[in-house]
JSON list of C-alpha atoms in Angstrom, two decimals:
[
{"chain": "A", "resi": 372, "resn": "GLU", "atom": "CA", "xyz": [57.53, -50.00, -49.28]},
{"chain": "A", "resi": 373, "resn": "THR", "atom": "CA", "xyz": [56.62, -48.69, -45.82]},
{"chain": "A", "resi": 374, "resn": "GLY", "atom": "CA", "xyz": [56.70, -44.95, -46.45]},
{"chain": "A", "resi": 375, "resn": "VAL", "atom": "CA", "xyz": [52.93, -44.66, -46.16]},
{"chain": "A", "resi": 376, "resn": "THR", "atom": "CA", "xyz": [51.01, -47.04, -43.93]},
{"chain": "A", "resi": 377, "resn": "GLN", "atom": "CA", "xyz": [47.28, -47.51, -43.61]},
{"chain": "A", "resi": 378, "resn": "THR", "atom": "CA", "xyz": [45.19, -49.31, -41.04]},
{"chain": "A", "resi": 379, "resn": "PRO", "atom": "CA", "xyz": [43.10, -51.32, -41.09]},
{"chain": "A", "resi": 380, "resn": "ARG", "atom": "CA", "xyz": [43.77, -53.09, -44.37]},
{"chain": "A", "resi": 381, "resn": "HIS", "atom": "CA", "xyz": [40.28, -54.54, -44.47]},
{"chain": "A", "resi": 382, "resn": "LEU", "atom": "CA", "xyz": [37.11, -53.31, -42.83]},
{"chain": "A", "resi": 383, "resn": "VAL", "atom": "CA", "xyz": [33.55, -54.57, -42.88]},
{"chain": "A", "resi": 384, "resn": "MET", "atom": "CA", "xyz": [31.00, -52.31, -41.28]},
{"chain": "A", "resi": 385, "resn": "GLY", "atom": "CA", "xyz": [27.27, -51.96, -41.04]},
{"chain": "A", "resi": 386, "resn": "MET", "atom": "CA", "xyz": [25.48, -48.85, -42.17]},
{"chain": "A", "resi": 387, "resn": "THR", "atom": "CA", "xyz": [24.93, -47.68, -38.60]},
{"chain": "A", "resi": 388, "resn": "ASN", "atom": "CA", "xyz": [28.52, -48.16, -37.45]},
{"chain": "A", "resi": 389, "resn": "LYS", "atom": "CA", "xyz": [31.18, -45.53, -36.87]},
{"chain": "A", "resi": 390, "resn": "LYS", "atom": "CA", "xyz": [34.75, -46.37, -37.78]},
{"chain": "A", "resi": 391, "resn": "SER", "atom": "CA", "xyz": [37.96, -44.55, -38.64]},
{"chain": "A", "resi": 392, "resn": "LEU", "atom": "CA", "xyz": [40.67, -45.17, -41.18]},
{"chain": "A", "resi": 393, "resn": "LYS", "atom": "CA", "xyz": [44.20, -44.19, -40.30]},
{"chain": "A", "resi": 394, "resn": "CYS", "atom": "CA", "xyz": [47.09, -43.15, -42.49]},
{"chain": "A", "resi": 395, "resn": "GLU", "atom": "CA", "xyz": [50.64, -42.36, -41.46]},
{"chain": "A", "resi": 396, "resn": "GLN", "atom": "CA", "xyz": [53.50, -41.20, -43.64]},
{"chain": "A", "resi": 397, "resn": "HIS", "atom": "CA", "xyz": [57.17, -41.44, -42.69]},
{"chain": "A", "resi": 398, "resn": "LEU", "atom": "CA", "xyz": [58.49, -39.41, -45.64]},
{"chain": "A", "resi": 399, "resn": "GLY", "atom": "CA", "xyz": [58.48, -35.92, -44.19]},
{"chain": "A", "resi": 400, "resn": "HIS", "atom": "CA", "xyz": [55.90, -34.79, -46.74]},
{"chain": "A", "resi": 401, "resn": "ASN", "atom": "CA", "xyz": [53.67, -31.76, -46.37]},
{"chain": "A", "resi": 402, "resn": "ALA", "atom": "CA", "xyz": [50.62, -32.85, -48.36]},
{"chain": "A", "resi": 403, "resn": "MET", "atom": "CA", "xyz": [48.32, -35.79, -47.70]},
{"chain": "A", "resi": 404, "resn": "TYR", "atom": "CA", "xyz": [45.36, -37.10, -49.65]},
{"chain": "A", "resi": 405, "resn": "TRP", "atom": "CA", "xyz": [42.39, -39.43, -49.41]},
{"chain": "A", "resi": 406, "resn": "TYR", "atom": "CA", "xyz": [41.22, -41.19, -52.59]},
{"chain": "A", "resi": 407, "resn": "LYS", "atom": "CA", "xyz": [38.34, -43.54, -53.27]},
{"chain": "A", "resi": 408, "resn": "GLN", "atom": "CA", "xyz": [38.84, -46.27, -55.85]},
{"chain": "A", "resi": 409, "resn": "SER", "atom": "CA", "xyz": [35.81, -48.28, -56.96]},
{"chain": "A", "resi": 410, "resn": "ALA", "atom": "CA", "xyz": [35.74, -51.05, -59.51]},
{"chain": "A", "resi": 411, "resn": "LYS", "atom": "CA", "xyz": [35.72, -49.73, -63.07]},
{"chain": "A", "resi": 412, "resn": "LYS", "atom": "CA", "xyz": [35.98, -46.11, -61.90]},
{"chain": "A", "resi": 413, "resn": "PRO", "atom": "CA", "xyz": [38.92, -43.74, -61.91]},
{"chain": "A", "resi": 414, "resn": "LEU", "atom": "CA", "xyz": [40.69, -42.62, -58.79]},
{"chain": "A", "resi": 415, "resn": "GLU", "atom": "CA", "xyz": [38.41, -40.16, -57.04]},
{"chain": "A", "resi": 416, "resn": "LEU", "atom": "CA", "xyz": [40.17, -37.51, -55.04]},
{"chain": "A", "resi": 417, "resn": "MET", "atom": "CA", "xyz": [38.25, -36.89, -51.82]},
{"chain": "A", "resi": 418, "resn": "PHE", "atom": "CA", "xyz": [40.33, -34.59, -49.63]},
{"chain": "A", "resi": 419, "resn": "VAL", "atom": "CA", "xyz": [43.67, -32.81, -49.75]},
{"chain": "A", "resi": 420, "resn": "TYR", "atom": "CA", "xyz": [45.61, -31.47, -46.78]},
{"chain": "A", "resi": 421, "resn": "ASN", "atom": "CA", "xyz": [48.58, -29.19, -47.23]},
{"chain": "A", "resi": 422, "resn": "PHE", "atom": "CA", "xyz": [50.56, -28.33, -44.08]},
{"chain": "A", "resi": 423, "resn": "LYS", "atom": "CA", "xyz": [47.66, -29.74, -42.00]},
{"chain": "A", "resi": 424, "resn": "GLU", "atom": "CA", "xyz": [45.15, -27.42, -43.64]},
{"chain": "A", "resi": 425, "resn": "GLN", "atom": "CA", "xyz": [42.36, -28.85, -45.77]},
{"chain": "A", "resi": 426, "resn": "THR", "atom": "CA", "xyz": [42.74, -27.39, -49.24]},
{"chain": "A", "resi": 427, "resn": "GLU", "atom": "CA", "xyz": [40.34, -29.58, -51.17]},
{"chain": "A", "resi": 428, "resn": "ASN", "atom": "CA", "xyz": [37.00, -31.22, -50.52]},
{"chain": "A", "resi": 429, "resn": "ASN", "atom": "CA", "xyz": [35.64, -32.70, -53.72]},
{"chain": "A", "resi": 430, "resn": "SER", "atom": "CA", "xyz": [31.95, -32.57, -52.81]},
{"chain": "A", "resi": 431, "resn": "VAL", "atom": "CA", "xyz": [32.34, -35.53, -50.51]},
{"chain": "A", "resi": 432, "resn": "PRO", "atom": "CA", "xyz": [29.25, -36.47, -48.48]},
{"chain": "A", "resi": 433, "resn": "SER", "atom": "CA", "xyz": [29.37, -35.43, -44.83]},
{"chain": "A", "resi": 434, "resn": "ARG", "atom": "CA", "xyz": [29.32, -39.07, -43.71]},
{"chain": "A", "resi": 435, "resn": "PHE", "atom": "CA", "xyz": [33.06, -38.93, -44.52]},
{"chain": "A", "resi": 436, "resn": "SER", "atom": "CA", "xyz": [34.93, -36.67, -42.16]},
{"chain": "A", "resi": 437, "resn": "PRO", "atom": "CA", "xyz": [38.70, -36.16, -42.49]},
{"chain": "A", "resi": 438, "resn": "GLU", "atom": "CA", "xyz": [41.07, -35.16, -39.73]},
{"chain": "A", "resi": 439, "resn": "CYS", "atom": "CA", "xyz": [44.72, -34.17, -40.00]},
{"chain": "A", "resi": 440, "resn": "PRO", "atom": "CA", "xyz": [46.20, -33.61, -36.53]},
{"chain": "A", "resi": 441, "resn": "ASN", "atom": "CA", "xyz": [49.73, -33.18, -37.89]},
{"chain": "A", "resi": 442, "resn": "SER", "atom": "CA", "xyz": [51.57, -33.46, -41.18]},
{"chain": "A", "resi": 443, "resn": "SER", "atom": "CA", "xyz": [52.33, -37.16, -40.63]},
{"chain": "A", "resi": 444, "resn": "HIS", "atom": "CA", "xyz": [48.87, -38.44, -39.78]},
{"chain": "A", "resi": 445, "resn": "LEU", "atom": "CA", "xyz": [45.57, -38.43, -41.59]},
{"chain": "A", "resi": 446, "resn": "PHE", "atom": "CA", "xyz": [42.29, -39.96, -40.53]},
{"chain": "A", "resi": 447, "resn": "LEU", "atom": "CA", "xyz": [39.02, -40.59, -42.30]},
{"chain": "A", "resi": 448, "resn": "HIS", "atom": "CA", "xyz": [36.09, -40.90, -39.93]},
{"chain": "A", "resi": 449, "resn": "LEU", "atom": "CA", "xyz": [33.16, -42.87, -41.28]},
{"chain": "A", "resi": 450, "resn": "HIS", "atom": "CA", "xyz": [29.57, -42.89, -40.06]},
{"chain": "A", "resi": 451, "resn": "THR", "atom": "CA", "xyz": [26.23, -44.04, -41.45]},
{"chain": "A", "resi": 452, "resn": "LEU", "atom": "CA", "xyz": [27.79, -45.19, -44.69]},
{"chain": "A", "resi": 453, "resn": "GLN", "atom": "CA", "xyz": [25.90, -46.64, -47.65]},
{"chain": "A", "resi": 454, "resn": "PRO", "atom": "CA", "xyz": [26.63, -49.88, -49.52]},
{"chain": "A", "resi": 455, "resn": "GLU", "atom": "CA", "xyz": [27.82, -47.83, -52.51]},
{"chain": "A", "resi": 456, "resn": "ASP", "atom": "CA", "xyz": [30.60, -46.49, -50.31]},
{"chain": "A", "resi": 457, "resn": "SER", "atom": "CA", "xyz": [32.24, -49.91, -50.47]},
{"chain": "A", "resi": 458, "resn": "ALA", "atom": "CA", "xyz": [35.59, -49.36, -52.19]},
{"chain": "A", "resi": 459, "resn": "LEU", "atom": "CA", "xyz": [39.32, -49.24, -51.75]},
{"chain": "A", "resi": 460, "resn": "TYR", "atom": "CA", "xyz": [40.30, -46.11, -49.82]},
{"chain": "A", "resi": 461, "resn": "LEU", "atom": "CA", "xyz": [43.80, -44.96, -50.57]},
{"chain": "A", "resi": 462, "resn": "CYS", "atom": "CA", "xyz": [45.91, -42.49, -48.68]},
{"chain": "A", "resi": 463, "resn": "ALA", "atom": "CA", "xyz": [48.82, -40.72, -50.36]},
{"chain": "A", "resi": 464, "resn": "SER", "atom": "CA", "xyz": [51.41, -38.11, -49.49]},
{"chain": "A", "resi": 465, "resn": "SER", "atom": "CA", "xyz": [53.69, -35.81, -51.45]},
{"chain": "A", "resi": 466, "resn": "GLN", "atom": "CA", "xyz": [56.25, -33.12, -50.81]},
{"chain": "A", "resi": 467, "resn": "ASP", "atom": "CA", "xyz": [53.71, -30.59, -51.98]},
{"chain": "A", "resi": 468, "resn": "ASN", "atom": "CA", "xyz": [50.58, -30.85, -54.07]},
{"chain": "A", "resi": 469, "resn": "ARG", "atom": "CA", "xyz": [52.43, -30.69, -57.41]},
{"chain": "A", "resi": 470, "resn": "TYR", "atom": "CA", "xyz": [54.93, -33.44, -56.78]},
{"chain": "A", "resi": 471, "resn": "GLU", "atom": "CA", "xyz": [54.71, -37.19, -57.14]},
{"chain": "A", "resi": 472, "resn": "GLN", "atom": "CA", "xyz": [52.51, -38.98, -54.67]},
{"chain": "A", "resi": 473, "resn": "TYR", "atom": "CA", "xyz": [53.33, -42.04, -52.60]},
{"chain": "A", "resi": 474, "resn": "PHE", "atom": "CA", "xyz": [50.38, -44.25, -51.85]},
{"chain": "A", "resi": 475, "resn": "GLY", "atom": "CA", "xyz": [49.63, -46.47, -48.93]},
{"chain": "A", "resi": 476, "resn": "PRO", "atom": "CA", "xyz": [48.35, -50.02, -49.46]},
{"chain": "A", "resi": 477, "resn": "GLY", "atom": "CA", "xyz": [44.75, -48.93, -48.97]},
{"chain": "A", "resi": 478, "resn": "THR", "atom": "CA", "xyz": [41.84, -50.02, -46.83]},
{"chain": "A", "resi": 479, "resn": "ARG", "atom": "CA", "xyz": [39.35, -52.33, -48.50]},
{"chain": "A", "resi": 480, "resn": "LEU", "atom": "CA", "xyz": [36.01, -51.21, -47.08]},
{"chain": "A", "resi": 481, "resn": "THR", "atom": "CA", "xyz": [32.81, -53.21, -47.34]},
{"chain": "A", "resi": 482, "resn": "VAL", "atom": "CA", "xyz": [29.57, -51.66, -46.11]},
{"chain": "A", "resi": 483, "resn": "THR", "atom": "CA", "xyz": [26.83, -54.18, -45.40]},
{"chain": "B", "resi": 1074, "resn": "GLY", "atom": "CA", "xyz": [38.45, -27.50, -64.82]},
{"chain": "B", "resi": 1075, "resn": "GLN", "atom": "CA", "xyz": [41.59, -29.33, -65.71]},
{"chain": "B", "resi": 1076, "resn": "GLN", "atom": "CA", "xyz": [41.07, -32.75, -67.23]},
{"chain": "B", "resi": 1077, "resn": "VAL", "atom": "CA", "xyz": [43.57, -35.45, -68.00]},
{"chain": "B", "resi": 1078, "resn": "MET", "atom": "CA", "xyz": [42.36, -37.95, -70.56]},
{"chain": "B", "resi": 1079, "resn": "GLN", "atom": "CA", "xyz": [43.93, -41.32, -71.08]},
{"chain": "B", "resi": 1080, "resn": "ILE", "atom": "CA", "xyz": [43.53, -43.78, -73.93]},
{"chain": "B", "resi": 1081, "resn": "PRO", "atom": "CA", "xyz": [42.93, -46.61, -74.33]},
{"chain": "B", "resi": 1082, "resn": "GLN", "atom": "CA", "xyz": [41.12, -47.62, -71.16]},
{"chain": "B", "resi": 1083, "resn": "TYR", "atom": "CA", "xyz": [41.84, -51.29, -71.78]},
{"chain": "B", "resi": 1084, "resn": "GLN", "atom": "CA", "xyz": [44.46, -53.09, -73.83]},
{"chain": "B", "resi": 1085, "resn": "HIS", "atom": "CA", "xyz": [45.10, -56.78, -74.32]},
{"chain": "B", "resi": 1086, "resn": "VAL", "atom": "CA", "xyz": [48.40, -57.73, -75.89]},
{"chain": "B", "resi": 1087, "resn": "GLN", "atom": "CA", "xyz": [50.19, -60.97, -76.59]},
{"chain": "B", "resi": 1088, "resn": "GLU", "atom": "CA", "xyz": [53.33, -61.40, -74.55]},
{"chain": "B", "resi": 1089, "resn": "GLY", "atom": "CA", "xyz": [56.22, -59.96, -76.52]},
{"chain": "B", "resi": 1090, "resn": "GLU", "atom": "CA", "xyz": [54.14, -57.33, -78.30]},
{"chain": "B", "resi": 1091, "resn": "ASP", "atom": "CA", "xyz": [54.62, -53.64, -77.69]},
{"chain": "B", "resi": 1092, "resn": "PHE", "atom": "CA", "xyz": [52.13, -51.45, -75.82]},
{"chain": "B", "resi": 1093, "resn": "THR", "atom": "CA", "xyz": [51.51, -47.71, -75.74]},
{"chain": "B", "resi": 1094, "resn": "THR", "atom": "CA", "xyz": [49.20, -45.61, -73.63]},
{"chain": "B", "resi": 1095, "resn": "TYR", "atom": "CA", "xyz": [48.52, -41.93, -74.26]},
{"chain": "B", "resi": 1096, "resn": "CYS", "atom": "CA", "xyz": [47.72, -39.10, -71.93]},
{"chain": "B", "resi": 1097, "resn": "ASN", "atom": "CA", "xyz": [46.22, -35.78, -73.02]},
{"chain": "B", "resi": 1098, "resn": "SER", "atom": "CA", "xyz": [45.50, -32.69, -71.01]},
{"chain": "B", "resi": 1099, "resn": "SER", "atom": "CA", "xyz": [43.21, -29.81, -71.83]},
{"chain": "B", "resi": 1100, "resn": "THR", "atom": "CA", "xyz": [45.76, -27.43, -70.29]},
{"chain": "B", "resi": 1101, "resn": "THR", "atom": "CA", "xyz": [49.52, -27.10, -70.11]},
{"chain": "B", "resi": 1102, "resn": "LEU", "atom": "CA", "xyz": [51.01, -29.22, -67.35]},
{"chain": "B", "resi": 1103, "resn": "SER", "atom": "CA", "xyz": [53.89, -28.31, -65.06]},
{"chain": "B", "resi": 1104, "resn": "ASN", "atom": "CA", "xyz": [55.00, -31.90, -65.15]},
{"chain": "B", "resi": 1105, "resn": "ILE", "atom": "CA", "xyz": [53.63, -35.34, -65.99]},
{"chain": "B", "resi": 1106, "resn": "GLN", "atom": "CA", "xyz": [53.81, -38.28, -63.65]},
{"chain": "B", "resi": 1107, "resn": "TRP", "atom": "CA", "xyz": [53.25, -41.95, -64.40]},
{"chain": "B", "resi": 1108, "resn": "TYR", "atom": "CA", "xyz": [52.11, -44.59, -61.95]},
{"chain": "B", "resi": 1109, "resn": "LYS", "atom": "CA", "xyz": [51.52, -48.33, -62.11]},
{"chain": "B", "resi": 1110, "resn": "GLN", "atom": "CA", "xyz": [48.97, -50.23, -60.08]},
{"chain": "B", "resi": 1111, "resn": "ARG", "atom": "CA", "xyz": [49.28, -54.00, -60.06]},
{"chain": "B", "resi": 1112, "resn": "PRO", "atom": "CA", "xyz": [46.08, -56.05, -59.60]},
{"chain": "B", "resi": 1113, "resn": "GLY", "atom": "CA", "xyz": [45.19, -55.97, -55.91]},
{"chain": "B", "resi": 1114, "resn": "GLY", "atom": "CA", "xyz": [47.83, -53.34, -55.23]},
{"chain": "B", "resi": 1115, "resn": "HIS", "atom": "CA", "xyz": [48.11, -49.59, -54.94]},
{"chain": "B", "resi": 1116, "resn": "PRO", "atom": "CA", "xyz": [49.44, -47.01, -57.40]},
{"chain": "B", "resi": 1117, "resn": "VAL", "atom": "CA", "xyz": [53.23, -46.82, -57.40]},
{"chain": "B", "resi": 1118, "resn": "PHE", "atom": "CA", "xyz": [55.09, -43.82, -58.76]},
{"chain": "B", "resi": 1119, "resn": "LEU", "atom": "CA", "xyz": [57.20, -44.67, -61.81]},
{"chain": "B", "resi": 1120, "resn": "ILE", "atom": "CA", "xyz": [58.61, -41.45, -63.18]},
{"chain": "B", "resi": 1121, "resn": "GLN", "atom": "CA", "xyz": [58.16, -37.71, -63.62]},
{"chain": "B", "resi": 1122, "resn": "LEU", "atom": "CA", "xyz": [58.84, -35.67, -66.74]},
{"chain": "B", "resi": 1123, "resn": "VAL", "atom": "CA", "xyz": [59.26, -31.92, -66.50]},
{"chain": "B", "resi": 1124, "resn": "LYS", "atom": "CA", "xyz": [60.77, -30.49, -69.67]},
{"chain": "B", "resi": 1125, "resn": "SER", "atom": "CA", "xyz": [59.05, -29.97, -72.99]},
{"chain": "B", "resi": 1126, "resn": "GLY", "atom": "CA", "xyz": [59.88, -32.88, -75.33]},
{"chain": "B", "resi": 1127, "resn": "GLU", "atom": "CA", "xyz": [61.58, -34.85, -72.57]},
{"chain": "B", "resi": 1128, "resn": "VAL", "atom": "CA", "xyz": [62.11, -38.57, -73.07]},
{"chain": "B", "resi": 1129, "resn": "LYS", "atom": "CA", "xyz": [63.09, -40.94, -70.27]},
{"chain": "B", "resi": 1130, "resn": "LYS", "atom": "CA", "xyz": [63.66, -44.67, -70.27]},
{"chain": "B", "resi": 1131, "resn": "GLN", "atom": "CA", "xyz": [63.35, -47.32, -67.62]},
{"chain": "B", "resi": 1132, "resn": "LYS", "atom": "CA", "xyz": [64.48, -50.63, -69.08]},
{"chain": "B", "resi": 1133, "resn": "ARG", "atom": "CA", "xyz": [61.69, -51.56, -71.53]},
{"chain": "B", "resi": 1134, "resn": "LEU", "atom": "CA", "xyz": [59.57, -48.51, -70.64]},
{"chain": "B", "resi": 1135, "resn": "THR", "atom": "CA", "xyz": [59.90, -45.24, -72.58]},
{"chain": "B", "resi": 1136, "resn": "PHE", "atom": "CA", "xyz": [58.16, -42.12, -71.34]},
{"chain": "B", "resi": 1137, "resn": "GLN", "atom": "CA", "xyz": [57.70, -39.02, -73.46]},
{"chain": "B", "resi": 1138, "resn": "PHE", "atom": "CA", "xyz": [56.42, -35.52, -72.68]},
{"chain": "B", "resi": 1139, "resn": "GLY", "atom": "CA", "xyz": [55.02, -33.54, -75.59]},
{"chain": "B", "resi": 1140, "resn": "GLU", "atom": "CA", "xyz": [56.50, -30.31, -76.87]},
{"chain": "B", "resi": 1141, "resn": "ALA", "atom": "CA", "xyz": [53.46, -28.33, -75.75]},
{"chain": "B", "resi": 1142, "resn": "LYS", "atom": "CA", "xyz": [53.46, -30.09, -72.35]},
{"chain": "B", "resi": 1143, "resn": "LYS", "atom": "CA", "xyz": [49.85, -31.16, -72.90]},
{"chain": "B", "resi": 1144, "resn": "ASN", "atom": "CA", "xyz": [50.37, -34.79, -73.77]},
{"chain": "B", "resi": 1145, "resn": "SER", "atom": "CA", "xyz": [52.50, -37.73, -72.84]},
{"chain": "B", "resi": 1146, "resn": "SER", "atom": "CA", "xyz": [52.97, -41.36, -73.73]},
{"chain": "B", "resi": 1147, "resn": "LEU", "atom": "CA", "xyz": [54.25, -44.52, -72.10]},
{"chain": "B", "resi": 1148, "resn": "HIS", "atom": "CA", "xyz": [55.59, -47.20, -74.42]},
{"chain": "B", "resi": 1149, "resn": "ILE", "atom": "CA", "xyz": [56.49, -50.71, -73.29]},
{"chain": "B", "resi": 1150, "resn": "THR", "atom": "CA", "xyz": [58.67, -52.77, -75.60]},
{"chain": "B", "resi": 1151, "resn": "ALA", "atom": "CA", "xyz": [58.20, -56.54, -75.70]},
{"chain": "B", "resi": 1152, "resn": "THR", "atom": "CA", "xyz": [55.64, -56.82, -72.92]},
{"chain": "B", "resi": 1153, "resn": "GLN", "atom": "CA", "xyz": [55.99, -59.42, -70.21]},
{"chain": "B", "resi": 1154, "resn": "THR", "atom": "CA", "xyz": [53.40, -60.84, -67.85]},
{"chain": "B", "resi": 1155, "resn": "THR", "atom": "CA", "xyz": [54.95, -58.75, -65.09]},
{"chain": "B", "resi": 1156, "resn": "ASP", "atom": "CA", "xyz": [53.79, -55.62, -66.96]},
{"chain": "B", "resi": 1157, "resn": "VAL", "atom": "CA", "xyz": [50.15, -56.44, -66.17]},
{"chain": "B", "resi": 1158, "resn": "GLY", "atom": "CA", "xyz": [48.38, -53.66, -64.30]},
{"chain": "B", "resi": 1159, "resn": "THR", "atom": "CA", "xyz": [46.81, -50.26, -64.69]},
{"chain": "B", "resi": 1160, "resn": "TYR", "atom": "CA", "xyz": [48.98, -47.36, -65.79]},
{"chain": "B", "resi": 1161, "resn": "PHE", "atom": "CA", "xyz": [47.95, -43.87, -64.70]},
{"chain": "B", "resi": 1162, "resn": "CYS", "atom": "CA", "xyz": [49.23, -40.53, -65.84]},
{"chain": "B", "resi": 1163, "resn": "ALA", "atom": "CA", "xyz": [48.84, -37.48, -63.65]},
{"chain": "B", "resi": 1164, "resn": "GLY", "atom": "CA", "xyz": [49.85, -33.86, -63.83]},
{"chain": "B", "resi": 1165, "resn": "PRO", "atom": "CA", "xyz": [49.43, -30.49, -62.16]},
{"chain": "B", "resi": 1166, "resn": "LYS", "atom": "CA", "xyz": [48.49, -27.33, -63.95]},
{"chain": "B", "resi": 1167, "resn": "GLY", "atom": "CA", "xyz": [50.74, -24.59, -62.65]},
{"chain": "B", "resi": 1168, "resn": "TYR", "atom": "CA", "xyz": [50.70, -24.67, -58.88]},
{"chain": "B", "resi": 1169, "resn": "GLN", "atom": "CA", "xyz": [47.49, -26.64, -58.70]},
{"chain": "B", "resi": 1170, "resn": "LYS", "atom": "CA", "xyz": [47.13, -30.15, -57.39]},
{"chain": "B", "resi": 1171, "resn": "VAL", "atom": "CA", "xyz": [47.85, -33.21, -59.46]},
{"chain": "B", "resi": 1172, "resn": "THR", "atom": "CA", "xyz": [44.94, -34.62, -61.48]},
{"chain": "B", "resi": 1173, "resn": "PHE", "atom": "CA", "xyz": [44.95, -38.31, -62.37]},
{"chain": "B", "resi": 1174, "resn": "GLY", "atom": "CA", "xyz": [43.84, -39.82, -65.66]},
{"chain": "B", "resi": 1175, "resn": "ILE", "atom": "CA", "xyz": [41.37, -42.71, -65.72]},
{"chain": "B", "resi": 1176, "resn": "GLY", "atom": "CA", "xyz": [44.17, -45.19, -66.34]},
{"chain": "B", "resi": 1177, "resn": "THR", "atom": "CA", "xyz": [44.90, -47.84, -68.96]},
{"chain": "B", "resi": 1178, "resn": "LYS", "atom": "CA", "xyz": [44.43, -51.41, -67.85]},
{"chain": "B", "resi": 1179, "resn": "LEU", "atom": "CA", "xyz": [46.96, -53.70, -69.53]},
{"chain": "B", "resi": 1180, "resn": "GLN", "atom": "CA", "xyz": [46.43, -57.41, -69.86]},
{"chain": "B", "resi": 1181, "resn": "VAL", "atom": "CA", "xyz": [49.29, -59.52, -71.22]},
{"chain": "B", "resi": 1182, "resn": "ILE", "atom": "CA", "xyz": [48.35, -62.88, -72.68]},
{"chain": "B", "resi": 1183, "resn": "PRO", "atom": "CA", "xyz": [51.13, -65.44, -72.20]}
]
C-alpha cells in the first residue's frame, strides 16, 4: 500500500534537536491526521486538518507543531522533545473526517 | 464527549477457536469502521457498516452493526495465526470526526 507515505520511518533525536516528520497522501483526500501510538496505550489523536485548515488540536504540547501546506502534505515539526514522547507517530488521511482512514506506515521516534 | 469502548482488551485463543470483539458507543454512530493492525504494522481499514442491523462478511470475519447504531461486533471463525493483531473499531457521531476504540489485541496460539 503506497497511498499514504511517511518519512522518515525511524528517527532518533536528542531532547535539544529539531526535526520534522513528513506525510504525503496520493488518494485525493481532504482530511489528514496525526496520531501518537505508545505501547499499551490507545491511538491518541493529535491533530486534524480538513481542507488544509486545522480543525482539531487535542491539547498537544507546543513542542509538537503541525503544518499542512496543501491537502496532500502534512508535517509534524518537533523541538525540545521529552523521552516520554518516544512512540510511533502515524499519519492518516480520509475523504472527510467521517469516512474511513488510510494510515501511513508510521515514524518510530526515539527521544534520547 | 463521545467515547467508543472496546472489549476485551486482550484475547488469547487456540488456533481454530472462534474470537469475538465488541465495540460500544455512548452515542449513536453514523457508521462503524473496523481496522486491523498487525504487530509492527499500521492500522489497515477492513470494513465500514452504515445501516442499523447491518451484517457484512469477509471470508471468516463477520461484522455486525447494532440496531441502535451504538454497538458493533467482529467475529472471526476458526482463527488462524494470520489473524494475530490488534482490531480497532471507530465511528463518528453525526458529522463529527471518527473516534477510535482502545483496540482488542488478539493472540492465536498454534
